[in-house]
Coordinates of C-alpha atoms in Angstrom, one line a residue:
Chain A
X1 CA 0.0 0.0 0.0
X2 CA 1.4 3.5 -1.2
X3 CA 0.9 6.1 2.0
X4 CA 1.4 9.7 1.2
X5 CA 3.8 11.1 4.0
X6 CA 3.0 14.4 3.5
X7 CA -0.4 13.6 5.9
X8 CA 1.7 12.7 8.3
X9 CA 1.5 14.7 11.8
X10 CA 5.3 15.5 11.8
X11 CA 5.0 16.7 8.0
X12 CA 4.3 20.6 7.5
X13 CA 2.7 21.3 4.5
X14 CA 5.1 22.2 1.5
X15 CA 4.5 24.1 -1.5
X16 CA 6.8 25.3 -4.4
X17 CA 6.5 29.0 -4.8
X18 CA 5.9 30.5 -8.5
X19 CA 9.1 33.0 -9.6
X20 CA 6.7 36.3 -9.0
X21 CA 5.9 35.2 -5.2
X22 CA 9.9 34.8 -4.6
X23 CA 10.5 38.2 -6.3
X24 CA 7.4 39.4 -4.4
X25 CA 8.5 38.1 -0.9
X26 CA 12.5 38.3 -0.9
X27 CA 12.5 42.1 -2.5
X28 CA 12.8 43.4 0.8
X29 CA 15.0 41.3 2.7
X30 CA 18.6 42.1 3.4
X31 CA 19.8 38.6 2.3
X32 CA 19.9 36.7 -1.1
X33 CA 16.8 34.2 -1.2
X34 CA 20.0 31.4 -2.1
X35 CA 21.0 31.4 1.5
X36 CA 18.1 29.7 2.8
X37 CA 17.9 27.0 4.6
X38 CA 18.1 23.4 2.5
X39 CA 16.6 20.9 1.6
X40 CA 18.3 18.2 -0.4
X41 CA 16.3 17.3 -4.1
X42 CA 16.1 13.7 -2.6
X43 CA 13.7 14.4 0.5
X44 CA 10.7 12.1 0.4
X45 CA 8.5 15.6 0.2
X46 CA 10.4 17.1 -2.4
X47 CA 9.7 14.1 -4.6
X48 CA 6.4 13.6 -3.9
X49 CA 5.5 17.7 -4.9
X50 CA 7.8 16.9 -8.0
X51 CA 9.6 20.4 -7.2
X52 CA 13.7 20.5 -8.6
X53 CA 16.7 22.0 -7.5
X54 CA 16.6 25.8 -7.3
X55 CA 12.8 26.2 -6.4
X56 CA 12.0 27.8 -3.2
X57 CA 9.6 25.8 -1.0
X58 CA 6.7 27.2 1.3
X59 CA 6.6 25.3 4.3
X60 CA 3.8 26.3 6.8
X61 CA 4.5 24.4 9.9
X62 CA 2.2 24.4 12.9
X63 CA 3.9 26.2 15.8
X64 CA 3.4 25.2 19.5
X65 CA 4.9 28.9 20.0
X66 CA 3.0 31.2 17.3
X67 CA 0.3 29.3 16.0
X68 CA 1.3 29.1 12.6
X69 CA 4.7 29.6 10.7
X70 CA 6.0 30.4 7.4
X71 CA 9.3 29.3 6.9
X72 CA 11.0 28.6 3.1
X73 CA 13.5 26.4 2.0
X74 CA 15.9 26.4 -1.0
X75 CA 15.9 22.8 -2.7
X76 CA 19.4 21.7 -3.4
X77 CA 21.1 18.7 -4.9
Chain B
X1 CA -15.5 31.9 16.5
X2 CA -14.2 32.2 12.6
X3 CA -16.1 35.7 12.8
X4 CA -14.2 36.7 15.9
X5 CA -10.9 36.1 14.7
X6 CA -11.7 38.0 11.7
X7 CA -13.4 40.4 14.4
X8 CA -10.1 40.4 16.1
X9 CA -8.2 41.3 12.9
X10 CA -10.1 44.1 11.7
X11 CA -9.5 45.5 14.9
X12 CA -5.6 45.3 14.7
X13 CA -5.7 46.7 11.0
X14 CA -8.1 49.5 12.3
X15 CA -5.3 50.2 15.2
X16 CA -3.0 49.9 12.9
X17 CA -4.3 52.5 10.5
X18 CA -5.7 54.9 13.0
X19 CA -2.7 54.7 15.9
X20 CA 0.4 53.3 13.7
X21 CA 0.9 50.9 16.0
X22 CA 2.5 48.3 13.6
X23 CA 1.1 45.1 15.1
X24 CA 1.8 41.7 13.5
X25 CA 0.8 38.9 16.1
X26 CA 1.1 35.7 15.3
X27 CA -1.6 33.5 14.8
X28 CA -1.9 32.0 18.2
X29 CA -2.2 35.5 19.9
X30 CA -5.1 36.2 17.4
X31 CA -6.8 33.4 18.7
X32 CA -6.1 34.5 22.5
X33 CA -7.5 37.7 21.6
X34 CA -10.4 36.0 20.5
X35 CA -10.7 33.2 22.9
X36 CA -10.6 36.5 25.7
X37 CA -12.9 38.7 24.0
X38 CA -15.6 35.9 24.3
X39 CA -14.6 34.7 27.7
X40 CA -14.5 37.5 29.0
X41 CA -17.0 39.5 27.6
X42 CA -15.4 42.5 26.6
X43 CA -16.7 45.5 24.9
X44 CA -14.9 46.7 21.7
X45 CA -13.0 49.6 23.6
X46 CA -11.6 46.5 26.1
X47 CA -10.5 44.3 23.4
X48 CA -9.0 47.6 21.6
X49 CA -7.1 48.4 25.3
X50 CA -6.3 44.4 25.3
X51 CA -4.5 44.9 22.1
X52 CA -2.6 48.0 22.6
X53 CA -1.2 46.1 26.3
X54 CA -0.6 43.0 24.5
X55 CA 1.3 45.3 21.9
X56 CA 3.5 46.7 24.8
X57 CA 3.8 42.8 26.4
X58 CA 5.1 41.7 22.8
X59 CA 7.6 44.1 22.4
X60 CA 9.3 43.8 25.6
X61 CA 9.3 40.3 25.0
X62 CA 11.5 40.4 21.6
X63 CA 14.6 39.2 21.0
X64 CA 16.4 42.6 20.7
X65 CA 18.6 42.3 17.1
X66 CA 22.3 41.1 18.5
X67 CA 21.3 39.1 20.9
X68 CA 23.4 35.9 21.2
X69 CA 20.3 33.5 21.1
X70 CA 22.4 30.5 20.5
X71 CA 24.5 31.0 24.2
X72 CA 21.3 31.7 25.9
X73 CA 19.6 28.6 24.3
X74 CA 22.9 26.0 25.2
X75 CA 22.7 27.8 28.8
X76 CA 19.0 27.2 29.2
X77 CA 19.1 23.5 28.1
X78 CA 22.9 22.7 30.3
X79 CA 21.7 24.0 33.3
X80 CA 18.4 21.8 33.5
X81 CA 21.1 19.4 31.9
X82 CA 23.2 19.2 35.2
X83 CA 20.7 18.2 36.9
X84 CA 19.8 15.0 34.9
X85 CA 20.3 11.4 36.3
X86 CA 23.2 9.7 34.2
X87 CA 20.5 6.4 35.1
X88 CA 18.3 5.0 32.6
X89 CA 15.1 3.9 33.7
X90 CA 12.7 1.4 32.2
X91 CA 9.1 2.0 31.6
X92 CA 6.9 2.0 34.6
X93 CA 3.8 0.5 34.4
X94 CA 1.7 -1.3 32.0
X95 CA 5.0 -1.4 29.3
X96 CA 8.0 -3.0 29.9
X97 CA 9.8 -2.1 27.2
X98 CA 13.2 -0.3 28.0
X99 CA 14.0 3.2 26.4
X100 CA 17.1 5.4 27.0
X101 CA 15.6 8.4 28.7
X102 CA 17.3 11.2 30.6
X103 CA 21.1 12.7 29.6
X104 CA 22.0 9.5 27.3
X105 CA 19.1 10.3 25.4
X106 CA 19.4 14.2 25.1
X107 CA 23.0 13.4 24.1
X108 CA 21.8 10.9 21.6
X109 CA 19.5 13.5 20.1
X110 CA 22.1 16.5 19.7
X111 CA 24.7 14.4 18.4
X112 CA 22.3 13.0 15.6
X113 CA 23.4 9.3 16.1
X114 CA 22.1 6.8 13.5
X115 CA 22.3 3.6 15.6
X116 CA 20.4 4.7 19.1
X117 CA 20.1 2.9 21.8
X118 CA 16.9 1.8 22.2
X119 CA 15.1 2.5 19.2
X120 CA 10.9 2.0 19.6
X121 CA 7.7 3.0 17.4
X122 CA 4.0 3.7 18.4
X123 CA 2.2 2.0 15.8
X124 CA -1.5 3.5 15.8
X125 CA -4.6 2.2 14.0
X126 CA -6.7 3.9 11.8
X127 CA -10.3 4.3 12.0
X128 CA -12.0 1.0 11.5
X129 CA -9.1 -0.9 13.3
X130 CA -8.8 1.2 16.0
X131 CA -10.9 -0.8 18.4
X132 CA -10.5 -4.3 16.3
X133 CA -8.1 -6.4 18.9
X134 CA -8.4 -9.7 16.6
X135 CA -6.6 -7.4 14.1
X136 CA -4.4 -5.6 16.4
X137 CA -3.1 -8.8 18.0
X138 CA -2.5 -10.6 14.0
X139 CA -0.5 -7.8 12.8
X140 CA 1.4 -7.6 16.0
X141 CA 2.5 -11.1 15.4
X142 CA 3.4 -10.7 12.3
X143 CA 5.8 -7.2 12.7
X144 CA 6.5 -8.8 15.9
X145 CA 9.6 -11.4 16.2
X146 CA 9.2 -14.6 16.9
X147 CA 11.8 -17.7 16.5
X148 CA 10.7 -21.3 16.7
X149 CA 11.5 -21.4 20.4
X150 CA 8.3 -19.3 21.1
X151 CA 6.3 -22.2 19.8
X152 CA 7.7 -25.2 21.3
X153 CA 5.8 -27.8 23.8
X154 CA 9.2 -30.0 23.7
X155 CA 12.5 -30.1 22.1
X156 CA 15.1 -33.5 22.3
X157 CA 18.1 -34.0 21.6
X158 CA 18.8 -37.3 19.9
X159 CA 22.0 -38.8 20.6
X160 CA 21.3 -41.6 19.1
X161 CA 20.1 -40.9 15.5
X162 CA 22.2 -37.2 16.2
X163 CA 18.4 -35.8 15.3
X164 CA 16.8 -32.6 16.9
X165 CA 13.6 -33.5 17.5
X166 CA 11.3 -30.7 18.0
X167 CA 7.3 -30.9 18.9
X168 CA 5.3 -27.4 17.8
X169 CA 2.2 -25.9 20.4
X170 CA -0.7 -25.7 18.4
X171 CA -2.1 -23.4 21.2
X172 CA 0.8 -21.5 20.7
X173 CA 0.6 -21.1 17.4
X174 CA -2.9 -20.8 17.4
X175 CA -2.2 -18.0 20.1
X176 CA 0.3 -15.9 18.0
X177 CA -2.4 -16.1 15.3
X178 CA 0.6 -17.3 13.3
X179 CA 0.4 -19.3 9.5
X180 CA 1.1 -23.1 10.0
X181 CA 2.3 -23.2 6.4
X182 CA 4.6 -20.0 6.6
X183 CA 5.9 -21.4 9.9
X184 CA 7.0 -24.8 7.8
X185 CA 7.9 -23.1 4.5
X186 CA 10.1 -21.1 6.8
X187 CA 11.7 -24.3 8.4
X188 CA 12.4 -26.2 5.2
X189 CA 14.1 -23.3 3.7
X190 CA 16.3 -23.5 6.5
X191 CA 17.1 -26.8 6.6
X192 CA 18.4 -29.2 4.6
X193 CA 17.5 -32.6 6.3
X194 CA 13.5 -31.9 7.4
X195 CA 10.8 -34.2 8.0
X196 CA 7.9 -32.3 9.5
X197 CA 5.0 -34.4 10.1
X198 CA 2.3 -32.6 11.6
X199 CA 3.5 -31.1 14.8
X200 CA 6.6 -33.1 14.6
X201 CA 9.6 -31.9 13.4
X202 CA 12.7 -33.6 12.9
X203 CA 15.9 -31.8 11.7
X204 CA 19.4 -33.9 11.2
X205 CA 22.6 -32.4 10.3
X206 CA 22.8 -31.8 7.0
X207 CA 26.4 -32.7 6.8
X208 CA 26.3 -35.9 4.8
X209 CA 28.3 -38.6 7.2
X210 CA 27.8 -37.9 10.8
X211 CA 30.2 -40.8 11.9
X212 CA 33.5 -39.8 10.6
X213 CA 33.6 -36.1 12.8
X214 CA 34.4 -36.2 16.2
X215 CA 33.0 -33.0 16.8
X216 CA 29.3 -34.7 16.1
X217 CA 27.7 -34.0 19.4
X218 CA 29.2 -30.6 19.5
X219 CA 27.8 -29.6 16.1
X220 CA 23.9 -31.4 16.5
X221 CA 24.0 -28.7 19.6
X222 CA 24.6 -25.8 17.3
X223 CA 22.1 -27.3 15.0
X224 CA 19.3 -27.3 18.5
X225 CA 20.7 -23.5 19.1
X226 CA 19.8 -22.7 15.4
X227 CA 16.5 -24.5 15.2
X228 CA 15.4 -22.5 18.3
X229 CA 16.5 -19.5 17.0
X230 CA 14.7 -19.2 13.9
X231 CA 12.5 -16.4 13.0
X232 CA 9.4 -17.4 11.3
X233 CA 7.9 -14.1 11.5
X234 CA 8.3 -10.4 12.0
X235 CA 9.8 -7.2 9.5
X236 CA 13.3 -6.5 10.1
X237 CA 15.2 -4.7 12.7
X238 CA 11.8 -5.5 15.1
X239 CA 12.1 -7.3 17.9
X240 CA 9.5 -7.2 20.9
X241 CA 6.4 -5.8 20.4
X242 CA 3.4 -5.0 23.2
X243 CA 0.1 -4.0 22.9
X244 CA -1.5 -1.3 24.8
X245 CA -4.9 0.2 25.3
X246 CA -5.2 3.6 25.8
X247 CA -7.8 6.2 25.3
X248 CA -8.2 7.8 21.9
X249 CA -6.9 11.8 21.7
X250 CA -9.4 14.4 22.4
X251 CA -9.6 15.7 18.5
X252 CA -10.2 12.4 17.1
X253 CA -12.6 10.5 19.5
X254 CA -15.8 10.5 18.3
X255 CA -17.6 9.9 21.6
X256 CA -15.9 10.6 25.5
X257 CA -13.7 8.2 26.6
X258 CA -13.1 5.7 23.7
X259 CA -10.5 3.4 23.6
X260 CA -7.9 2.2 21.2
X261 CA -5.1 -0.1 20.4
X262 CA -1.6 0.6 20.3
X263 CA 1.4 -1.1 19.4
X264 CA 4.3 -0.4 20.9
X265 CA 7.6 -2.3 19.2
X266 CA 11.7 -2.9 20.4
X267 CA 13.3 -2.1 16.9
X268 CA 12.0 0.1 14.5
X269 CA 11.4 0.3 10.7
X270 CA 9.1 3.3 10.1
X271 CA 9.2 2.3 6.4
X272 CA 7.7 -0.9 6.2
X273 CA 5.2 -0.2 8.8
X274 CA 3.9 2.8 7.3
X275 CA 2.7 0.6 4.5
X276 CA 1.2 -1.8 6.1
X277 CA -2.9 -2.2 5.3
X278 CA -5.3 -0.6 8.5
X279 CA -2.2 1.3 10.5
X280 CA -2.8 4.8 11.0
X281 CA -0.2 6.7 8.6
X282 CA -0.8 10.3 10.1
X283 CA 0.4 9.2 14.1
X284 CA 2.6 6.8 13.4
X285 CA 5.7 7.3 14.2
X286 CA 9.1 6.5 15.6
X287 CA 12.1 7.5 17.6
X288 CA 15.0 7.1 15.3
X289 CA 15.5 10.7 14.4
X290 CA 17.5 10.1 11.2
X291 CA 14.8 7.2 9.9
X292 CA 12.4 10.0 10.1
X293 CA 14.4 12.2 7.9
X294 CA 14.5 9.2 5.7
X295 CA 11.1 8.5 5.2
X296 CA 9.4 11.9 6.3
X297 CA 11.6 14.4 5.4
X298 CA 13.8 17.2 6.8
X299 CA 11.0 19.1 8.1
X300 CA 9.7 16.1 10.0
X301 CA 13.3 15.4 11.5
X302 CA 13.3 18.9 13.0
X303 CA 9.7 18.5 14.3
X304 CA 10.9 14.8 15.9
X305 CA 14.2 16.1 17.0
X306 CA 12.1 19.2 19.3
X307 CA 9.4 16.5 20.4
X308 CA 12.0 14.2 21.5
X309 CA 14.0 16.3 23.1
X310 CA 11.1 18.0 25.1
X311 CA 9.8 15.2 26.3
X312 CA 12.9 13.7 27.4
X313 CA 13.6 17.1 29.3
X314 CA 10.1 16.9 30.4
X315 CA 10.0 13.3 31.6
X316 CA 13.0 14.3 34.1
X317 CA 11.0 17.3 35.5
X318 CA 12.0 19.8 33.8
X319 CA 11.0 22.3 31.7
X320 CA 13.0 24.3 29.3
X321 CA 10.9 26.8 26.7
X322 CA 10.8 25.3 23.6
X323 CA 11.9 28.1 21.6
X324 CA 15.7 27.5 22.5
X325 CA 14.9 23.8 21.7
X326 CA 13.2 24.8 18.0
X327 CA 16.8 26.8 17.7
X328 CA 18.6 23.9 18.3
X329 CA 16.3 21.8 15.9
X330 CA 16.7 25.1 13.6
X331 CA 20.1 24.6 12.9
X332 CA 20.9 20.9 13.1
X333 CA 18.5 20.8 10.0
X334 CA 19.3 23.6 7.8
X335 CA 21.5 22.2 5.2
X336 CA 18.8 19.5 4.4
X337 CA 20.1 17.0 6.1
X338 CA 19.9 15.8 10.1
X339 CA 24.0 16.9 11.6
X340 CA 24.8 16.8 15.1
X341 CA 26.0 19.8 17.4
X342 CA 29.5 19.3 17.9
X343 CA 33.1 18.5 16.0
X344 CA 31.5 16.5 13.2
X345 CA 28.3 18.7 12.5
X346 CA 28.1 22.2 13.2
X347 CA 30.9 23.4 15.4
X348 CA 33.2 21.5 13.5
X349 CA 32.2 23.3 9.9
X350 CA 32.4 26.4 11.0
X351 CA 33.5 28.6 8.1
X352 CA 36.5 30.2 10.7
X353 CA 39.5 28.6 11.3
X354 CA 40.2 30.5 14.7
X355 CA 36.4 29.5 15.7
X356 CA 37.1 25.8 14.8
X357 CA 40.1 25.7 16.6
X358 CA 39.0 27.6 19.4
X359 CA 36.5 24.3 19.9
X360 CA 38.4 21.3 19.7
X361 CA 41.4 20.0 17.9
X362 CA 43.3 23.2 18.2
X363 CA 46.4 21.8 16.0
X364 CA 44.7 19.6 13.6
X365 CA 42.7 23.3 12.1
X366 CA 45.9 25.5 12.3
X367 CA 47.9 23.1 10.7
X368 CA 45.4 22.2 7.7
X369 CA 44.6 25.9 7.3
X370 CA 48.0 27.1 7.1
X371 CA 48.8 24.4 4.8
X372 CA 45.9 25.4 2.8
X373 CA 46.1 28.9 2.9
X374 CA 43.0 29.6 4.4
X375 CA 41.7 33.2 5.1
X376 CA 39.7 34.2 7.8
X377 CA 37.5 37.2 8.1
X378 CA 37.2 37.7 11.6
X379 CA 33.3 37.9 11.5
X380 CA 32.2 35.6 14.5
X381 CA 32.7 35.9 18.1
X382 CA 35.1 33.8 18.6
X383 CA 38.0 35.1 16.3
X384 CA 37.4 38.8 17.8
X385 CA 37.9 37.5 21.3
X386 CA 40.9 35.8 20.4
X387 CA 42.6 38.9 18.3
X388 CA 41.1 41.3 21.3
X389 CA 38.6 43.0 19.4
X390 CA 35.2 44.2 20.3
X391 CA 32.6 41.7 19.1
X392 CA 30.0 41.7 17.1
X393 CA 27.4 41.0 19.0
X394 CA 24.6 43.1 21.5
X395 CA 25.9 47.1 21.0
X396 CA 29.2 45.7 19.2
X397 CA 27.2 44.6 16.3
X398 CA 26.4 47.7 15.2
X399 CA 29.0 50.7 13.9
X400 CA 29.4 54.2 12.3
X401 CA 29.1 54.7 8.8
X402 CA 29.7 58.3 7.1
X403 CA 26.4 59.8 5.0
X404 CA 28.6 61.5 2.7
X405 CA 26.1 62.8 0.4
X406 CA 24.9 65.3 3.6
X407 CA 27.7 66.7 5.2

């Protein structure tokens, strides 16, 4: 039986961001959008959202601290 | 109580409009807000007052910018640290599997090992099975390990034909809800020399002449040690499991106090069990850090490695805020993959030479970096302290820069 992990309680959910929401949301920052944090191209979730190396993933995790939280990740070899 | 969150945000943007107050809670305070507007029955001037104080609360609270975060987070988890027992307990009560808990454990989890201790899953059931013990108890058997000695009502020794002879429980069986036909495809593959009638079982030595060695009796013993010892069931790397009752979470319980079943296993293989038919693939889970990043992802690692470190602090007594723990999670995962604190994870690829060998192995850095030619740029803590220069960190982090277009 296939499972799809990305139900799974410890799995946030991801999402690959088009290029106008990366322009949109790293215009403002002081720091290149290339040093975020990684995630390697052979995660089980990058596979199974078919995103490649160089796209920036939204990861919305459920925080015990704020609730919710938007963090992003730079997929990588 | 959707239209008093969004009650609660108009509010903010109205505050924000009318009094510039720049507020940007995050979602759990919004749902405070809400949670004490209704409670506490307050009128729309109250909640607006409520907002403006919880402004003021939140921004004392802040991190100010140049804070060291990471020396207040190692301080906050040592000191609770010292005060760890070095012992390991075992489960009390209605378990008795053992787990490494306390200071082995935490260490376990900050060094990112791959073969822990004690590794365990909580295998949860899904709807329909949830309550289904006939089910619970067959799939236990079958992730669960069990060798030919489990299922014995008597086991000889013959000297005389140098045959182990070897006489299967049917209860036993019957009780394991195990597959008579598995159990003696399992033998026969085994063995060479197999004659299994019924619940007999004879096994000779599947050397060809057994009068000739002088090592005969010693070898049809090794042959009883291995015919005990064989697994006829169970997925790899499981051992023990035990099955638990316990009452269904809040969120998911239809009705008050319902019941489930649990597996709890020695060994773990998140994998395999994640595809089994009837398990519940959203609780699921395991305490292999490293198995998670595996088969969850990176993401999932740093949720695990926060979960399992809280608990194991919490366990103990003690309580550490979990924000230092998420930092510590934070950075352990942000190159994609799971590395530990310490000389072969972080501290020990730091991009400074001076930091690195300010840590541990002062020689081996200098020597390699001099040989290489390495450069430093003196941007972290550690290489300032060491060349006596103000740091950049707190009021140091900040410095003077000319406007020269207004002079």
């Amino acid at each position: 039986m296939k499972i799809d992990i990305q139900n799974h309680m410890l799995v946030p959910k991801h999402e690959i961001m088009t290029e106008e929401e990366i322009s949109e949301e790293f215009s403002e920052v002081d720091y290149d959008f290339k040093n975020l944090p990684k995630i390697k191209s052979k995660d089980p979730v990058v596979k199974a959202i078919g995103a490649e190396p160089g796209n920036v993933l939204r990861i919305t995790r459920e925080s015990q601290t704020a609730g919710e939280f938007v963090t992003y990740r730079i997929v990588e070899d | 109580m959707d239209d008093i969150i969004l009650k609660v945000k108009d509010t903010i943007v109205e505050l924000n409009d009318t009094e510039n107050l720049e507020i940007e809670f995050p979602d759990s305070y919004i749902k405070d807000l809400a949670k004490a507007y209704v409670d506490e029955d307050l009128t729309d001037d109250e909640l607006k007052e409520l907002i403006r104080k919880l402004k003021q609360a939140y921004d004392r609270a802040r991190v100010e910018a140049g804070e060291a975060v990471g020396t207040v987070a190692a301080q906050s988890v040592g000191e609770p640290g010292t005060q760890m027992t070095m012992r390991t307990f075992h489960y009390a009560g209605v378990t008795e599997l053992n787990v490494t808990l306390g200071l082995p454990r935490l260490i376990e989890i900050v060094d990112a090992r791959k073969d822990i201790a004690t590794p365990t899953m909580d295998i949860y059931f899904n709807e329909e099975r949830r309550d289904d013990e006939e089910f619970v108890r067959i799939l236990a058997n079958q992730i669960g390990k069990s060798t030919i000695n489990d299922i014995l009502s008597d086991f000889n020794l013959n000297y005389g034909t140098m045959e182990v002879e070897a006489v299967l429980d049917s209860k036993k069986i019957e009780e394991k809800r195990l597959d008579r036909d598995e159990i003696n495809a399992a033998i026969e593959k085994a063995f060479k020399k197999v004659v299994i009638n019924g619940d007999e079982i004879i096994i000779s030595s599947s050397k060809s002449d057994k009068s000739e060695s002088k090592f005969e009796i010693r070898e049809l013993r090794l042959l009883a040690d291995k015919v005990r010892d064989l697994q006829i069931s169970g997925i790899k790397n499981i051992g023990k499991v035990i099955i638990r009752r316990d009452d269904v979470p809040f969120e998911l319980a239809e009705f008050e106090g319902q019941k489930e079943w649990i597996i709890h296993t020695e060994g773990s293989n998140l994998k395999e069990i994640l595809s089994k038919e009837g398990i519940d693939p959203v609780r699921t889970t395991t305490n292999n850090i490293h198995e998670i990043g595996e088969v969850l992802g990176i993401e999932a690692a740093r949720q695990s490695i926060i979960n399992e470190a809280q608990n194991t602090l919490s366990e103990q007594g003690l309580s550490v805020d979990v924000r230092h723990i998420m930092l510590v999670a934070d950075i352990m995962t942000s190159e994609g993959i799971v590395k530990s604190i310490g000389r072969h994870g972080i501290s020990g690829e730091k991009s400074s030479v001076l930091a690195r060998a300010a840590f541990e192995e002062t020689g081996k850095h200098l020597l390699h970096a001099s040989i290489r030619g390495e450069v430093d740029d003196l941007t972290g803590i550690i290489e300032n302290i060491i060349i006596g220069q103000p740091i950049p960190l707190g009021t140091g982090s900040v410095g003077v820069k000319m406007d020269y277009k207004n002079k």
